Amino acid sequence: MTSPWRATVLTLFPEMFPGPLGLSLAGKALAEQRWALNAIDIRGFAIDKHRSVDDTPSGGGAGMVMRADIAAAAIDAARASMLAGAPTLYLSPRGTPFTQAGARELAQAQGVILLCGRFEGVDERVLEARNVEEVSIGDYVLSGGELAAQVLIDACVRLLPGVAGNEGSLAEESFASGLLEYPHYTRPREWEGRTIPEVLLSGDHEKIARWRREQAEDITRARRPDLWEKHRKG
Ligand code: ADE
């Protein structure tokens, strides 16, 4: 068997992994070896007797900064353990936004190396010297990169061949077409006085497809004018 898609995570909290990635869809796929996970403790690359990985910011200011030499040693070890063709990403609110297109691209690579920060950040020189791309999962600040790494891994793993099972649902879901998804309904037919839209019970597949398309467009226009503009301009 060729080696499966692999996520190598560099973190000060390796116990946070697999965490939720060990359950449900991703967890089942992990057990089936459809992907592999390696959480490496950055502290293992410390070189002083206090095992320190951070230091005070040059120029002063609050917080601590992850040392370039320690982060570089961790990245080099991760790269040595991976097949070529796995980019190294640093999770940070300062990064370029992670998107569904980004997940698709990463899922097609050999895997990914993820550097998780704590503290104020990591010494900029290591990002330059090791060609590390900075990626954000959204415009809010988490207390570390680990949860962001888990979000990113989950988004990739569910796209791997054989993981999601129902490939049709991948094609229809939000963002696949650049639109948000239409609403879903199931039995009971009436619940708390609310009924299911008549068209969905009609059996007319063409009419149903048209209705879903219109719903997806209306929802996208109302909730995400940015996506709607992009979709409209093609
Ligand atoms: N680390 C802290 N906040 C983050 C965010 N929004 N995205 C990625 N990594 C982060």
PDB file of C-alpha atoms and ligand atoms in Angstrom:
ATOM      1  CA  MET A   1       0.000   0.000   0.000  1.00  0.00           C
ATOM      2  CA  THR A   2       1.243   3.537  -0.716  1.00  0.00           C
ATOM      3  CA  SER A   3       1.697   5.590   2.422  1.00  0.00           C
ATOM      4  CA  PRO A   4      -1.430   7.397   3.531  1.00  0.00           C
ATOM      5  CA  TRP A   5      -1.910  11.149   3.871  1.00  0.00           C
ATOM      6  CA  ARG A   6       0.011  12.194   6.973  1.00  0.00           C
ATOM      7  CA  ALA A   7      -0.371  15.128   9.358  1.00  0.00           C
ATOM      8  CA  THR A   8       2.696  15.850  11.472  1.00  0.00           C
ATOM      9  CA  VAL A   9       1.892  18.348  14.209  1.00  0.00           C
ATOM     10  CA  LEU A  10       4.588  20.257  16.083  1.00  0.00           C
ATOM     11  CA  THR A  11       3.126  21.321  19.410  1.00  0.00           C
ATOM     12  CA  LEU A  12       3.874  21.958  23.087  1.00  0.00           C
ATOM     13  CA  PHE A  13       0.721  19.967  23.901  1.00  0.00           C
ATOM     14  CA  PRO A  14       0.948  16.633  22.063  1.00  0.00           C
ATOM     15  CA  GLU A  15      -1.689  15.253  24.494  1.00  0.00           C
ATOM     16  CA  MET A  16      -4.257  17.410  22.659  1.00  0.00           C
ATOM     17  CA  PHE A  17      -3.973  14.922  19.730  1.00  0.00           C
ATOM     18  CA  PRO A  18      -5.768  13.059  18.314  1.00  0.00           C
ATOM     19  CA  GLY A  19      -8.444  14.626  20.568  1.00  0.00           C
ATOM     20  CA  PRO A  20     -11.632  14.980  18.516  1.00  0.00           C
ATOM     21  CA  LEU A  21      -9.794  13.645  15.447  1.00  0.00           C
ATOM     22  CA  GLY A  22      -9.823  10.234  17.150  1.00  0.00           C
ATOM     23  CA  LEU A  23     -13.626  10.100  16.986  1.00  0.00           C
ATOM     24  CA  SER A  24     -16.367   9.938  14.369  1.00  0.00           C
ATOM     25  CA  LEU A  25     -15.461  10.139  10.669  1.00  0.00           C
ATOM     26  CA  ALA A  26     -11.805  11.176  11.075  1.00  0.00           C
ATOM     27  CA  GLY A  27     -11.261   8.722  13.943  1.00  0.00           C
ATOM     28  CA  LYS A  28     -12.673   5.795  11.989  1.00  0.00           C
ATOM     29  CA  ALA A  29     -10.483   6.704   9.011  1.00  0.00           C
ATOM     30  CA  LEU A  30      -7.459   7.009  11.325  1.00  0.00           C
ATOM     31  CA  ALA A  31      -8.115   3.521  12.718  1.00  0.00           C
ATOM     32  CA  GLU A  32      -8.444   2.241   9.142  1.00  0.00           C
ATOM     33  CA  GLN A  33      -5.083   3.860   8.310  1.00  0.00           C
ATOM     34  CA  ARG A  34      -6.567   6.017   5.590  1.00  0.00           C
ATOM     35  CA  TRP A  35      -4.510   8.792   7.137  1.00  0.00           C
ATOM     36  CA  ALA A  36      -1.785   9.014   9.788  1.00  0.00           C
ATOM     37  CA  LEU A  37      -1.156  11.450  12.618  1.00  0.00           C
ATOM     38  CA  ASN A  38       2.110  12.230  14.351  1.00  0.00           C
ATOM     39  CA  ALA A  39       2.121  14.780  17.194  1.00  0.00           C
ATOM     40  CA  ILE A  40       5.666  15.826  18.094  1.00  0.00           C
ATOM     41  CA  ASP A  41       6.525  17.683  21.306  1.00  0.00           C
ATOM     42  CA  ILE A  42       8.486  20.843  20.436  1.00  0.00           C
ATOM     43  CA  ARG A  43       9.981  20.795  23.925  1.00  0.00           C
ATOM     44  CA  GLY A  44      11.908  17.699  22.901  1.00  0.00           C
ATOM     45  CA  PHE A  45      14.090  20.008  20.800  1.00  0.00           C
ATOM     46  CA  ALA A  46      15.037  22.320  23.673  1.00  0.00           C
ATOM     47  CA  ILE A  47      18.759  22.506  24.331  1.00  0.00           C
ATOM     48  CA  ASP A  48      19.104  24.021  27.806  1.00  0.00           C
ATOM     49  CA  LYS A  49      18.587  22.393  31.170  1.00  0.00           C
ATOM     50  CA  HIS A  50      15.291  24.239  31.721  1.00  0.00           C
ATOM     51  CA  ARG A  51      14.022  22.893  28.398  1.00  0.00           C
ATOM     52  CA  SER A  52      12.915  26.392  27.399  1.00  0.00           C
ATOM     53  CA  VAL A  53      11.430  26.940  23.958  1.00  0.00           C
ATOM     54  CA  ASP A  54      10.629  30.646  24.192  1.00  0.00           C
ATOM     55  CA  ASP A  55      12.245  33.932  25.155  1.00  0.00           C
ATOM     56  CA  THR A  56      11.315  37.590  25.649  1.00  0.00           C
ATOM     57  CA  PRO A  57      10.529  39.633  22.518  1.00  0.00           C
ATOM     58  CA  SER A  58      13.409  41.621  21.053  1.00  0.00           C
ATOM     59  CA  GLY A  59      12.492  45.289  21.299  1.00  0.00           C
ATOM     60  CA  GLY A  60      10.408  44.665  24.408  1.00  0.00           C
ATOM     61  CA  GLY A  61       6.688  44.168  24.885  1.00  0.00           C
ATOM     62  CA  ALA A  62       4.335  41.631  26.384  1.00  0.00           C
ATOM     63  CA  GLY A  63       4.490  37.877  26.123  1.00  0.00           C
ATOM     64  CA  MET A  64       7.062  35.422  24.905  1.00  0.00           C
ATOM     65  CA  VAL A  65       8.271  34.384  21.454  1.00  0.00           C
ATOM     66  CA  MET A  66       9.096  30.859  20.291  1.00  0.00           C
ATOM     67  CA  ARG A  67      12.798  30.581  19.535  1.00  0.00           C
ATOM     68  CA  ALA A  68      13.852  30.177  15.885  1.00  0.00           C
ATOM     69  CA  ASP A  69      16.497  27.540  16.633  1.00  0.00           C
ATOM     70  CA  ILE A  70      14.069  25.301  18.547  1.00  0.00           C
ATOM     71  CA  ALA A  71      11.255  25.666  15.996  1.00  0.00           C
ATOM     72  CA  ALA A  72      13.692  25.007  13.124  1.00  0.00           C
ATOM     73  CA  ALA A  73      15.005  21.820  14.761  1.00  0.00           C
ATOM     74  CA  ALA A  74      11.416  20.585  15.170  1.00  0.00           C
ATOM     75  CA  ILE A  75      10.542  21.432  11.541  1.00  0.00           C
ATOM     76  CA  ASP A  76      13.702  19.741  10.227  1.00  0.00           C
ATOM     77  CA  ALA A  77      12.920  16.574  12.202  1.00  0.00           C
ATOM     78  CA  ALA A  78       9.327  16.585  10.923  1.00  0.00           C
ATOM     79  CA  ARG A  79      10.496  17.012   7.322  1.00  0.00           C
ATOM     80  CA  ALA A  80      12.958  14.147   7.695  1.00  0.00           C
ATOM     81  CA  SER A  81      10.070  11.900   8.816  1.00  0.00           C
ATOM     82  CA  MET A  82       7.746  12.833   5.917  1.00  0.00           C
ATOM     83  CA  LEU A  83       7.667  12.107   2.213  1.00  0.00           C
ATOM     84  CA  ALA A  84       8.481  15.124   0.070  1.00  0.00           C
ATOM     85  CA  GLY A  85       5.437  17.063  -1.085  1.00  0.00           C
ATOM     86  CA  ALA A  86       4.020  18.029   2.293  1.00  0.00           C
ATOM     87  CA  PRO A  87       3.977  21.786   2.903  1.00  0.00           C
ATOM     88  CA  THR A  88       4.801  23.265   6.308  1.00  0.00           C
ATOM     89  CA  LEU A  89       2.147  25.616   7.697  1.00  0.00           C
ATOM     90  CA  TYR A  90       2.179  27.792  10.792  1.00  0.00           C
ATOM     91  CA  LEU A  91      -1.265  28.349  12.344  1.00  0.00           C
ATOM     92  CA  SER A  92      -1.727  31.993  13.228  1.00  0.00           C
ATOM     93  CA  PRO A  93      -4.482  34.611  13.153  1.00  0.00           C
ATOM     94  CA  ARG A  94      -2.089  36.629  10.970  1.00  0.00           C
ATOM     95  CA  GLY A  95      -2.071  33.994   8.239  1.00  0.00           C
ATOM     96  CA  THR A  96      -3.812  33.856   4.887  1.00  0.00           C
ATOM     97  CA  PRO A  97      -7.365  32.510   5.286  1.00  0.00           C
ATOM     98  CA  PHE A  98      -7.836  28.729   5.118  1.00  0.00           C
ATOM     99  CA  THR A  99     -10.625  27.887   2.663  1.00  0.00           C
ATOM    100  CA  GLN A 100     -12.352  24.851   1.166  1.00  0.00           C
ATOM    101  CA  ALA A 101     -10.121  25.280  -1.908  1.00  0.00           C
ATOM    102  CA  GLY A 102      -7.104  25.158   0.426  1.00  0.00           C
ATOM    103  CA  ALA A 103      -8.426  21.979   2.038  1.00  0.00           C
ATOM    104  CA  ARG A 104      -8.886  20.381  -1.395  1.00  0.00           C
ATOM    105  CA  GLU A 105      -5.347  21.260  -2.409  1.00  0.00           C
ATOM    106  CA  LEU A 106      -3.814  19.988   0.854  1.00  0.00           C
ATOM    107  CA  ALA A 107      -5.811  16.752   0.738  1.00  0.00           C
ATOM    108  CA  GLN A 108      -4.138  16.069  -2.621  1.00  0.00           C
ATOM    109  CA  ALA A 109      -0.623  16.569  -1.231  1.00  0.00           C
ATOM    110  CA  GLN A 110       1.331  13.804   0.560  1.00  0.00           C
ATOM    111  CA  GLY A 111       0.290  15.397   3.822  1.00  0.00           C
ATOM    112  CA  VAL A 112       1.074  18.462   5.892  1.00  0.00           C
ATOM    113  CA  ILE A 113       3.400  19.629   8.661  1.00  0.00           C
ATOM    114  CA  LEU A 114       1.657  21.971  11.098  1.00  0.00           C
ATOM    115  CA  LEU A 115       3.524  24.218  13.517  1.00  0.00           C
ATOM    116  CA  CYS A 116       1.350  25.248  16.456  1.00  0.00           C
ATOM    117  CA  GLY A 117       2.266  28.412  18.319  1.00  0.00           C
ATOM    118  CA  ARG A 118       1.506  29.397  21.872  1.00  0.00           C
ATOM    119  CA  PHE A 119       2.756  32.679  23.342  1.00  0.00           C
ATOM    120  CA  GLU A 120       2.902  35.827  21.191  1.00  0.00           C
ATOM    121  CA  GLY A 121       4.229  34.003  18.155  1.00  0.00           C
ATOM    122  CA  VAL A 122       7.301  32.469  16.623  1.00  0.00           C
ATOM    123  CA  ASP A 123      10.542  34.214  15.620  1.00  0.00           C
ATOM    124  CA  GLU A 124       9.904  35.513  12.100  1.00  0.00           C
ATOM    125  CA  ARG A 125      13.288  34.280  10.851  1.00  0.00           C
ATOM    126  CA  VAL A 126      12.291  30.629  11.075  1.00  0.00           C
ATOM    127  CA  LEU A 127       9.228  31.233   8.879  1.00  0.00           C
ATOM    128  CA  GLU A 128      11.464  32.797   6.221  1.00  0.00           C
ATOM    129  CA  ALA A 129      14.366  30.369   6.508  1.00  0.00           C
ATOM    130  CA  ARG A 130      12.190  27.240   6.402  1.00  0.00           C
ATOM    131  CA  ASN A 131       9.670  28.531   3.863  1.00  0.00           C
ATOM    132  CA  VAL A 132       6.724  28.194   6.245  1.00  0.00           C
ATOM    133  CA  GLU A 133       3.333  29.506   5.153  1.00  0.00           C
ATOM    134  CA  GLU A 134       1.169  31.231   7.765  1.00  0.00           C
ATOM    135  CA  VAL A 135      -2.490  30.145   7.755  1.00  0.00           C
ATOM    136  CA  SER A 136      -5.501  31.414   9.742  1.00  0.00           C
ATOM    137  CA  ILE A 137      -8.798  29.593  10.265  1.00  0.00           C
ATOM    138  CA  GLY A 138     -10.734  32.805  10.897  1.00  0.00           C
ATOM    139  CA  ASP A 139     -10.754  36.332  12.227  1.00  0.00           C
ATOM    140  CA  TYR A 140     -10.603  35.561  15.938  1.00  0.00           C
ATOM    141  CA  VAL A 141      -7.749  34.738  18.276  1.00  0.00           C
ATOM    142  CA  LEU A 142      -7.353  31.284  19.812  1.00  0.00           C
ATOM    143  CA  SER A 143      -4.994  30.634  22.706  1.00  0.00           C
ATOM    144  CA  GLY A 144      -2.849  28.376  20.544  1.00  0.00           C
ATOM    145  CA  GLY A 145      -2.612  26.776  17.139  1.00  0.00           C
ATOM    146  CA  GLU A 146      -3.708  23.278  18.214  1.00  0.00           C
ATOM    147  CA  LEU A 147      -7.451  23.709  17.758  1.00  0.00           C
ATOM    148  CA  ALA A 148      -6.829  25.457  14.444  1.00  0.00           C
ATOM    149  CA  ALA A 149      -4.621  22.539  13.357  1.00  0.00           C
ATOM    150  CA  GLN A 150      -7.425  20.128  14.240  1.00  0.00           C
ATOM    151  CA  VAL A 151      -9.910  22.146  12.214  1.00  0.00           C
ATOM    152  CA  LEU A 152      -7.576  22.161   9.221  1.00  0.00           C
ATOM    153  CA  ILE A 153      -6.830  18.419   9.485  1.00  0.00           C
ATOM    154  CA  ASP A 154     -10.526  17.550   9.782  1.00  0.00           C
ATOM    155  CA  ALA A 155     -11.371  19.598   6.680  1.00  0.00           C
ATOM    156  CA  CYS A 156      -8.678  17.709   4.710  1.00  0.00           C
ATOM    157  CA  VAL A 157      -9.267  14.193   6.046  1.00  0.00           C
ATOM    158  CA  ARG A 158     -12.972  14.132   5.128  1.00  0.00           C
ATOM    159  CA  LEU A 159     -11.943  14.795   1.499  1.00  0.00           C
ATOM    160  CA  LEU A 160      -9.551  11.814   1.307  1.00  0.00           C
ATOM    161  CA  PRO A 161     -10.687   8.928  -0.909  1.00  0.00           C
ATOM    162  CA  GLY A 162     -12.877   6.443   0.954  1.00  0.00           C
ATOM    163  CA  VAL A 163     -13.293   8.584   4.079  1.00  0.00           C
ATOM    164  CA  ALA A 164     -16.624  10.354   3.607  1.00  0.00           C
ATOM    165  CA  GLY A 165     -18.380   7.334   2.086  1.00  0.00           C
ATOM    166  CA  ASN A 166     -21.102   9.282   0.353  1.00  0.00           C
ATOM    167  CA  GLU A 167     -19.187  11.185  -2.335  1.00  0.00           C
ATOM    168  CA  GLY A 168     -22.466  12.731  -3.545  1.00  0.00           C
ATOM    169  CA  SER A 169     -22.859  14.659  -0.310  1.00  0.00           C
ATOM    170  CA  LEU A 170     -19.398  16.195  -0.813  1.00  0.00           C
ATOM    171  CA  ALA A 171     -20.403  17.485  -4.224  1.00  0.00           C
ATOM    172  CA  GLU A 172     -23.568  19.135  -2.887  1.00  0.00           C
ATOM    173  CA  GLU A 173     -22.332  20.630   0.357  1.00  0.00           C
ATOM    174  CA  SER A 174     -21.627  24.276   1.148  1.00  0.00           C
ATOM    175  CA  PHE A 175     -18.792  25.844  -0.898  1.00  0.00           C
ATOM    176  CA  ALA A 176     -18.592  22.941  -3.391  1.00  0.00           C
ATOM    177  CA  SER A 177     -20.372  25.138  -5.938  1.00  0.00           C
ATOM    178  CA  GLY A 178     -19.414  28.439  -4.348  1.00  0.00           C
ATOM    179  CA  LEU A 179     -22.852  28.653  -2.689  1.00  0.00           C
ATOM    180  CA  LEU A 180     -24.028  27.806   0.825  1.00  0.00           C
ATOM    181  CA  GLU A 181     -26.123  24.675   1.091  1.00  0.00           C
ATOM    182  CA  TYR A 182     -29.936  24.555   0.765  1.00  0.00           C
ATOM    183  CA  PRO A 183     -32.020  23.577   3.840  1.00  0.00           C
ATOM    184  CA  HIS A 184     -32.720  19.938   4.724  1.00  0.00           C
ATOM    185  CA  TYR A 185     -35.846  18.226   6.077  1.00  0.00           C
ATOM    186  CA  THR A 186     -36.845  14.720   7.143  1.00  0.00           C
ATOM    187  CA  ARG A 187     -39.778  12.967   8.836  1.00  0.00           C
ATOM    188  CA  PRO A 188     -42.037  13.620  10.629  1.00  0.00           C
ATOM    189  CA  ARG A 189     -43.939  15.401   7.909  1.00  0.00           C
ATOM    190  CA  GLU A 190     -45.418  17.791  10.436  1.00  0.00           C
ATOM    191  CA  TRP A 191     -43.596  18.861  13.602  1.00  0.00           C
ATOM    192  CA  GLU A 192     -44.830  21.501  16.088  1.00  0.00           C
ATOM    193  CA  GLY A 193     -47.205  22.695  13.403  1.00  0.00           C
ATOM    194  CA  ARG A 194     -44.415  23.143  10.859  1.00  0.00           C
ATOM    195  CA  THR A 195     -44.598  21.317   7.563  1.00  0.00           C
ATOM    196  CA  ILE A 196     -41.988  20.301   5.020  1.00  0.00           C
ATOM    197  CA  PRO A 197     -41.951  22.474   1.851  1.00  0.00           C
ATOM    198  CA  GLU A 198     -44.512  20.898  -0.499  1.00  0.00           C
ATOM    199  CA  VAL A 199     -42.107  20.713  -3.455  1.00  0.00           C
ATOM    200  CA  LEU A 200     -39.865  18.231  -1.578  1.00  0.00           C
ATOM    201  CA  LEU A 201     -42.792  15.786  -1.352  1.00  0.00           C
ATOM    202  CA  SER A 202     -43.743  16.188  -5.026  1.00  0.00           C
ATOM    203  CA  GLY A 203     -41.376  13.566  -6.435  1.00  0.00           C
ATOM    204  CA  ASP A 204     -40.578  15.973  -9.279  1.00  0.00           C
ATOM    205  CA  HIS A 205     -36.766  15.837  -9.287  1.00  0.00           C
ATOM    206  CA  GLU A 206     -36.307  18.694 -11.686  1.00  0.00           C
ATOM    207  CA  LYS A 207     -38.553  20.958  -9.636  1.00  0.00           C
ATOM    208  CA  ILE A 208     -36.775  19.909  -6.436  1.00  0.00           C
ATOM    209  CA  ALA A 209     -33.357  20.659  -7.923  1.00  0.00           C
ATOM    210  CA  ARG A 210     -34.568  24.097  -9.048  1.00  0.00           C
ATOM    211  CA  TRP A 211     -36.024  24.861  -5.590  1.00  0.00           C
ATOM    212  CA  ARG A 212     -32.800  23.814  -3.846  1.00  0.00           C
ATOM    213  CA  ARG A 213     -30.759  25.935  -6.198  1.00  0.00           C
ATOM    214  CA  GLU A 214     -32.949  28.992  -5.489  1.00  0.00           C
ATOM    215  CA  GLN A 215     -32.738  28.392  -1.731  1.00  0.00           C
ATOM    216  CA  ALA A 216     -28.943  28.097  -1.906  1.00  0.00           C
ATOM    217  CA  GLU A 217     -28.783  31.361  -3.845  1.00  0.00           C
ATOM    218  CA  ASP A 218     -31.138  33.211  -1.456  1.00  0.00           C
ATOM    219  CA  ILE A 219     -29.240  32.014   1.629  1.00  0.00           C
ATOM    220  CA  THR A 220     -25.862  32.886   0.141  1.00  0.00           C
ATOM    221  CA  ARG A 221     -27.048  36.361  -0.903  1.00  0.00           C
ATOM    222  CA  ALA A 222     -28.454  37.072   2.570  1.00  0.00           C
ATOM    223  CA  ARG A 223     -25.703  35.592   4.733  1.00  0.00           C
ATOM    224  CA  ARG A 224     -22.563  35.927   2.659  1.00  0.00           C
ATOM    225  CA  PRO A 225     -22.708  38.815   0.203  1.00  0.00           C
ATOM    226  CA  ASP A 226     -18.948  38.322  -0.347  1.00  0.00           C
ATOM    227  CA  LEU A 227     -19.449  34.743  -1.593  1.00  0.00           C
ATOM    228  CA  TRP A 228     -22.481  35.790  -3.625  1.00  0.00           C
ATOM    229  CA  GLU A 229     -20.500  38.472  -5.479  1.00  0.00           C
ATOM    230  CA  LYS A 230     -17.721  35.989  -6.253  1.00  0.00           C
ATOM    231  CA  HIS A 231     -20.246  33.403  -7.467  1.00  0.00           C
ATOM    232  CA  ARG A 232     -22.116  35.937  -9.612  1.00  0.00           C
ATOM    233  CA  LYS A 233     -18.944  37.157 -11.284  1.00  0.00           C
ATOM    234  CA  GLY A 234     -17.962  33.529 -11.941  1.00  0.00           C
TER     235      GLY A 234
HETATM  236  N1  ADE B   1      -3.871  30.616  16.434  1.00  0.00           N
HETATM  237  C1  ADE B   1      -4.530  31.515  17.180  1.00  0.00           C
HETATM  238  N2  ADE B   1      -5.589  31.991  16.536  1.00  0.00           N
HETATM  239  C2  ADE B   1      -5.626  31.382  15.322  1.00  0.00           C
HETATM  240  C3  ADE B   1      -6.465  31.464  14.191  1.00  0.00           C
HETATM  241  N3  ADE B   1      -7.530  32.274  14.148  1.00  0.00           N
HETATM  242  N4  ADE B   1      -6.178  30.699  13.125  1.00  0.00           N
HETATM  243  C4  ADE B   1      -5.109  29.892  13.139  1.00  0.00           C
HETATM  244  N5  ADE B   1      -4.281  29.770  14.176  1.00  0.00           N
HETATM  245  C5  ADE B   1      -4.523  30.508  15.260  1.00  0.00           C
END
